[in-house]
Short mmCIF file of N, CA and C in Angstrom, two decimals:
data_model
loop_
_atom_site.label_atom_id
_atom_site.label_comp_id
_atom_site.label_asym_id
_atom_site.label_seq_id
_atom_site.Cartn_x
_atom_site.Cartn_y
_atom_site.Cartn_z
N MET X 16 10.50 157.28 110.61
CA MET X 16 10.47 157.28 112.04
C MET X 16 11.91 157.32 112.53
N ALA X 17 12.17 158.11 113.57
CA ALA X 17 13.50 158.21 114.16
C ALA X 17 13.35 158.38 115.66
N SER X 18 14.38 158.03 116.41
CA SER X 18 14.31 158.12 117.87
C SER X 18 15.52 158.84 118.43
N CYS X 19 15.32 159.48 119.58
CA CYS X 19 16.44 160.04 120.34
C CYS X 19 16.26 159.66 121.79
N ASN X 20 17.35 159.50 122.52
CA ASN X 20 17.31 159.05 123.91
C ASN X 20 17.86 160.11 124.84
N CYS X 21 17.33 160.12 126.06
CA CYS X 21 17.82 160.98 127.13
C CYS X 21 17.92 160.11 128.37
N SER X 22 19.09 160.05 128.97
CA SER X 22 19.33 159.19 130.13
C SER X 22 19.00 159.90 131.42
N ALA X 23 18.46 159.17 132.38
CA ALA X 23 18.17 159.74 133.70
C ALA X 23 19.44 160.28 134.35
N ALA X 24 20.56 159.62 134.12
CA ALA X 24 21.81 160.07 134.70
C ALA X 24 22.22 161.44 134.17
N SER X 25 21.82 161.76 132.95
CA SER X 25 22.22 163.04 132.37
C SER X 25 21.25 164.17 132.67
N VAL X 26 20.07 163.85 133.22
CA VAL X 26 19.09 164.91 133.44
C VAL X 26 18.50 164.95 134.85
N ALA X 27 18.95 164.14 135.75
CA ALA X 27 18.31 164.11 137.06
C ALA X 27 19.19 164.76 138.12
N PRO X 28 18.70 165.81 138.82
CA PRO X 28 17.49 166.53 138.47
C PRO X 28 17.73 167.40 137.25
N ALA X 29 16.72 167.58 136.46
CA ALA X 29 16.87 168.31 135.20
C ALA X 29 16.10 169.62 135.22
N ARG X 30 16.55 170.57 134.43
CA ARG X 30 15.82 171.80 134.21
C ARG X 30 15.54 171.85 132.72
N LEU X 31 14.53 171.12 132.31
CA LEU X 31 14.30 170.94 130.89
C LEU X 31 12.85 171.22 130.51
N CYS X 32 12.67 171.96 129.44
CA CYS X 32 11.39 172.12 128.76
C CYS X 32 10.26 172.72 129.59
N VAL X 33 10.51 173.11 130.78
CA VAL X 33 9.56 173.85 131.60
C VAL X 33 10.36 174.93 132.29
N LYS X 34 9.85 176.13 132.31
CA LYS X 34 10.59 177.30 132.77
C LYS X 34 11.23 177.11 134.15
N GLY X 35 12.45 176.56 134.17
CA GLY X 35 13.25 176.46 135.38
C GLY X 35 12.82 175.40 136.36
N GLU X 36 11.84 174.58 136.05
CA GLU X 36 11.39 173.56 136.99
C GLU X 36 12.19 172.28 136.78
N ASP X 37 12.56 171.62 137.90
CA ASP X 37 13.18 170.31 137.80
C ASP X 37 12.10 169.32 137.39
N MET X 38 12.46 168.36 136.54
CA MET X 38 11.45 167.41 136.10
C MET X 38 12.03 166.02 135.93
N SER X 39 11.16 165.04 136.07
CA SER X 39 11.53 163.64 135.86
C SER X 39 11.51 163.33 134.37
N LEU X 40 11.98 162.13 134.02
CA LEU X 40 11.92 161.72 132.62
C LEU X 40 10.47 161.63 132.14
N GLU X 41 9.57 161.22 133.03
CA GLU X 41 8.15 161.16 132.66
C GLU X 41 7.63 162.55 132.33
N GLU X 42 7.98 163.53 133.15
CA GLU X 42 7.55 164.90 132.91
C GLU X 42 8.20 165.47 131.65
N LEU X 43 9.47 165.13 131.42
CA LEU X 43 10.15 165.57 130.21
C LEU X 43 9.47 165.00 128.97
N ALA X 44 9.12 163.71 129.02
CA ALA X 44 8.42 163.07 127.90
C ALA X 44 7.12 163.80 127.60
N SER X 45 6.36 164.11 128.63
CA SER X 45 5.09 164.82 128.45
C SER X 45 5.31 166.22 127.89
N ALA X 46 6.34 166.90 128.38
CA ALA X 46 6.62 168.27 127.92
C ALA X 46 7.04 168.29 126.45
N VAL X 47 7.89 167.36 126.05
CA VAL X 47 8.33 167.30 124.65
C VAL X 47 7.15 166.96 123.76
N ALA X 48 6.35 165.97 124.15
CA ALA X 48 5.18 165.58 123.35
C ALA X 48 4.19 166.74 123.24
N ALA X 49 3.98 167.47 124.32
CA ALA X 49 3.04 168.60 124.29
C ALA X 49 3.56 169.73 123.41
N ALA X 50 4.86 170.00 123.49
CA ALA X 50 5.43 171.12 122.75
C ALA X 50 5.56 170.82 121.26
N ARG X 51 5.83 169.58 120.90
CA ARG X 51 6.09 169.24 119.49
C ARG X 51 4.90 168.58 118.80
N GLY X 52 3.84 168.31 119.53
CA GLY X 52 2.58 167.85 118.94
C GLY X 52 2.71 166.72 117.96
N ALA X 53 2.33 166.98 116.71
CA ALA X 53 2.27 165.95 115.67
C ALA X 53 3.64 165.40 115.28
N ASP X 54 4.73 166.08 115.68
CA ASP X 54 6.07 165.57 115.35
C ASP X 54 6.40 164.31 116.14
N VAL X 55 5.84 164.18 117.34
CA VAL X 55 6.17 163.07 118.24
C VAL X 55 5.21 161.92 118.00
N ILE X 56 5.76 160.77 117.63
CA ILE X 56 4.97 159.56 117.43
C ILE X 56 4.72 158.89 118.77
N GLY X 57 5.72 158.92 119.65
CA GLY X 57 5.57 158.29 120.95
C GLY X 57 6.79 158.50 121.82
N THR X 58 6.63 158.18 123.10
CA THR X 58 7.73 158.24 124.05
C THR X 58 7.72 156.95 124.87
N GLU X 59 8.91 156.56 125.33
CA GLU X 59 9.03 155.35 126.15
C GLU X 59 10.19 155.53 127.11
N ILE X 60 9.99 155.10 128.35
CA ILE X 60 11.08 155.11 129.33
C ILE X 60 11.41 153.67 129.66
N ALA X 61 12.67 153.31 129.47
CA ALA X 61 13.14 151.96 129.77
C ALA X 61 14.58 152.05 130.24
N PHE X 62 14.91 151.33 131.30
CA PHE X 62 16.28 151.26 131.80
C PHE X 62 16.84 152.64 132.11
N GLY X 63 16.01 153.55 132.63
CA GLY X 63 16.48 154.88 133.01
C GLY X 63 16.74 155.82 131.85
N GLU X 64 16.21 155.50 130.67
CA GLU X 64 16.40 156.36 129.49
C GLU X 64 15.05 156.67 128.86
N LEU X 65 14.91 157.90 128.40
CA LEU X 65 13.73 158.33 127.68
C LEU X 65 14.03 158.22 126.19
N THR X 66 13.16 157.54 125.46
CA THR X 66 13.24 157.48 124.01
C THR X 66 12.06 158.23 123.45
N VAL X 67 12.34 159.18 122.58
CA VAL X 67 11.30 159.94 121.90
C VAL X 67 11.35 159.55 120.43
N THR X 68 10.26 159.05 119.91
CA THR X 68 10.18 158.66 118.51
C THR X 68 9.44 159.76 117.76
N VAL X 69 10.07 160.26 116.70
CA VAL X 69 9.50 161.37 115.94
C VAL X 69 9.38 160.99 114.47
N ARG X 70 8.53 161.73 113.76
CA ARG X 70 8.41 161.53 112.31
C ARG X 70 9.75 161.85 111.66
N LEU X 71 10.18 161.06 110.72
CA LEU X 71 11.45 161.27 110.05
C LEU X 71 11.56 162.68 109.47
N ALA X 72 10.48 163.16 108.87
CA ALA X 72 10.49 164.48 108.26
C ALA X 72 10.69 165.60 109.29
N SER X 73 10.44 165.30 110.57
CA SER X 73 10.56 166.30 111.63
C SER X 73 11.85 166.19 112.43
N LEU X 74 12.66 165.19 112.16
CA LEU X 74 13.83 164.90 112.99
C LEU X 74 14.74 166.11 113.18
N VAL X 75 15.14 166.75 112.12
CA VAL X 75 16.06 167.88 112.21
C VAL X 75 15.42 169.03 112.99
N ASP X 76 14.15 169.30 112.74
CA ASP X 76 13.46 170.37 113.45
C ASP X 76 13.36 170.09 114.95
N VAL X 77 13.06 168.85 115.31
CA VAL X 77 12.94 168.49 116.73
C VAL X 77 14.31 168.59 117.41
N ILE X 78 15.35 168.10 116.77
CA ILE X 78 16.69 168.20 117.35
C ILE X 78 17.10 169.66 117.53
N ALA X 79 16.84 170.48 116.53
CA ALA X 79 17.17 171.91 116.64
C ALA X 79 16.37 172.55 117.76
N TRP X 80 15.09 172.19 117.88
CA TRP X 80 14.26 172.74 118.95
C TRP X 80 14.81 172.36 120.32
N LEU X 81 15.22 171.10 120.51
CA LEU X 81 15.79 170.68 121.79
C LEU X 81 17.03 171.49 122.15
N ARG X 82 17.77 171.92 121.13
CA ARG X 82 18.99 172.70 121.36
C ARG X 82 18.69 174.16 121.70
N VAL X 83 17.75 174.76 120.99
CA VAL X 83 17.55 176.21 121.13
C VAL X 83 16.40 176.62 122.05
N ASP X 84 15.49 175.73 122.35
CA ASP X 84 14.38 176.09 123.22
C ASP X 84 14.92 176.53 124.59
N PRO X 85 14.52 177.71 125.07
CA PRO X 85 15.06 178.22 126.34
C PRO X 85 14.83 177.30 127.53
N GLY X 86 13.79 176.48 127.47
CA GLY X 86 13.53 175.55 128.56
C GLY X 86 14.28 174.25 128.45
N CYS X 87 14.76 173.91 127.25
CA CYS X 87 15.45 172.63 127.05
C CYS X 87 16.96 172.80 127.06
N LYS X 88 17.50 173.51 126.09
CA LYS X 88 18.93 173.75 125.96
C LYS X 88 19.78 172.48 126.00
N PHE X 89 19.36 171.44 125.24
CA PHE X 89 20.19 170.25 125.10
C PHE X 89 21.48 170.68 124.41
N SER X 90 22.61 170.17 124.86
CA SER X 90 23.88 170.62 124.30
C SER X 90 24.66 169.53 123.58
N THR X 91 24.29 168.27 123.75
CA THR X 91 25.06 167.18 123.16
C THR X 91 24.14 166.17 122.50
N LEU X 92 24.41 165.85 121.25
CA LEU X 92 23.71 164.78 120.55
C LEU X 92 24.63 163.57 120.57
N VAL X 93 24.18 162.51 121.22
CA VAL X 93 25.01 161.33 121.37
C VAL X 93 24.68 160.26 120.33
N ASP X 94 23.39 160.08 120.04
CA ASP X 94 23.02 158.95 119.21
C ASP X 94 21.70 159.21 118.50
N ILE X 95 21.61 158.78 117.26
CA ILE X 95 20.36 158.72 116.51
C ILE X 95 20.25 157.29 116.01
N THR X 96 19.10 156.68 116.25
CA THR X 96 18.92 155.31 115.78
C THR X 96 17.77 155.24 114.80
N ALA X 97 17.78 154.24 113.96
CA ALA X 97 16.70 154.04 113.00
C ALA X 97 16.62 152.56 112.66
N ILE X 98 15.46 152.16 112.20
CA ILE X 98 15.24 150.79 111.75
C ILE X 98 14.72 150.85 110.33
N ASP X 99 15.29 150.02 109.46
CA ASP X 99 14.86 149.96 108.07
C ASP X 99 14.06 148.68 107.87
N TYR X 100 12.86 148.84 107.33
CA TYR X 100 12.03 147.69 106.98
C TYR X 100 11.94 147.64 105.46
N PRO X 101 12.81 146.88 104.78
CA PRO X 101 12.86 146.86 103.32
C PRO X 101 11.52 146.47 102.66
N GLU X 102 10.71 145.68 103.35
CA GLU X 102 9.44 145.26 102.76
C GLU X 102 8.38 146.35 102.76
N ARG X 103 8.61 147.44 103.51
CA ARG X 103 7.65 148.54 103.56
C ARG X 103 7.89 149.51 102.41
N ALA X 104 6.81 150.01 101.85
CA ALA X 104 6.93 150.96 100.75
C ALA X 104 7.52 152.30 101.20
N ASP X 105 7.16 152.74 102.39
CA ASP X 105 7.63 154.03 102.91
C ASP X 105 8.90 153.81 103.73
N ARG X 106 10.05 153.89 103.08
CA ARG X 106 11.32 153.63 103.77
C ARG X 106 12.04 154.89 104.02
#
């Protein structure tokens, strides 16, 4: 599992993931989840930031998609976070 964040300050108003339409973080979360399907484990908005949690195996593909998708065109990767649970078999 891996997460990426998008801040409201960096995208409001945003032209992301929908053909030229301005969208809120809630709409962006829905658009990313709809477009990436099984890759997205969940989305959460807290403190003006969108966190998208994706399957670890899909992380590189999702990041590349955010960069090259004509509706998204993300240009800067600021942070990738992860949590390790040593007691879990699937680390």
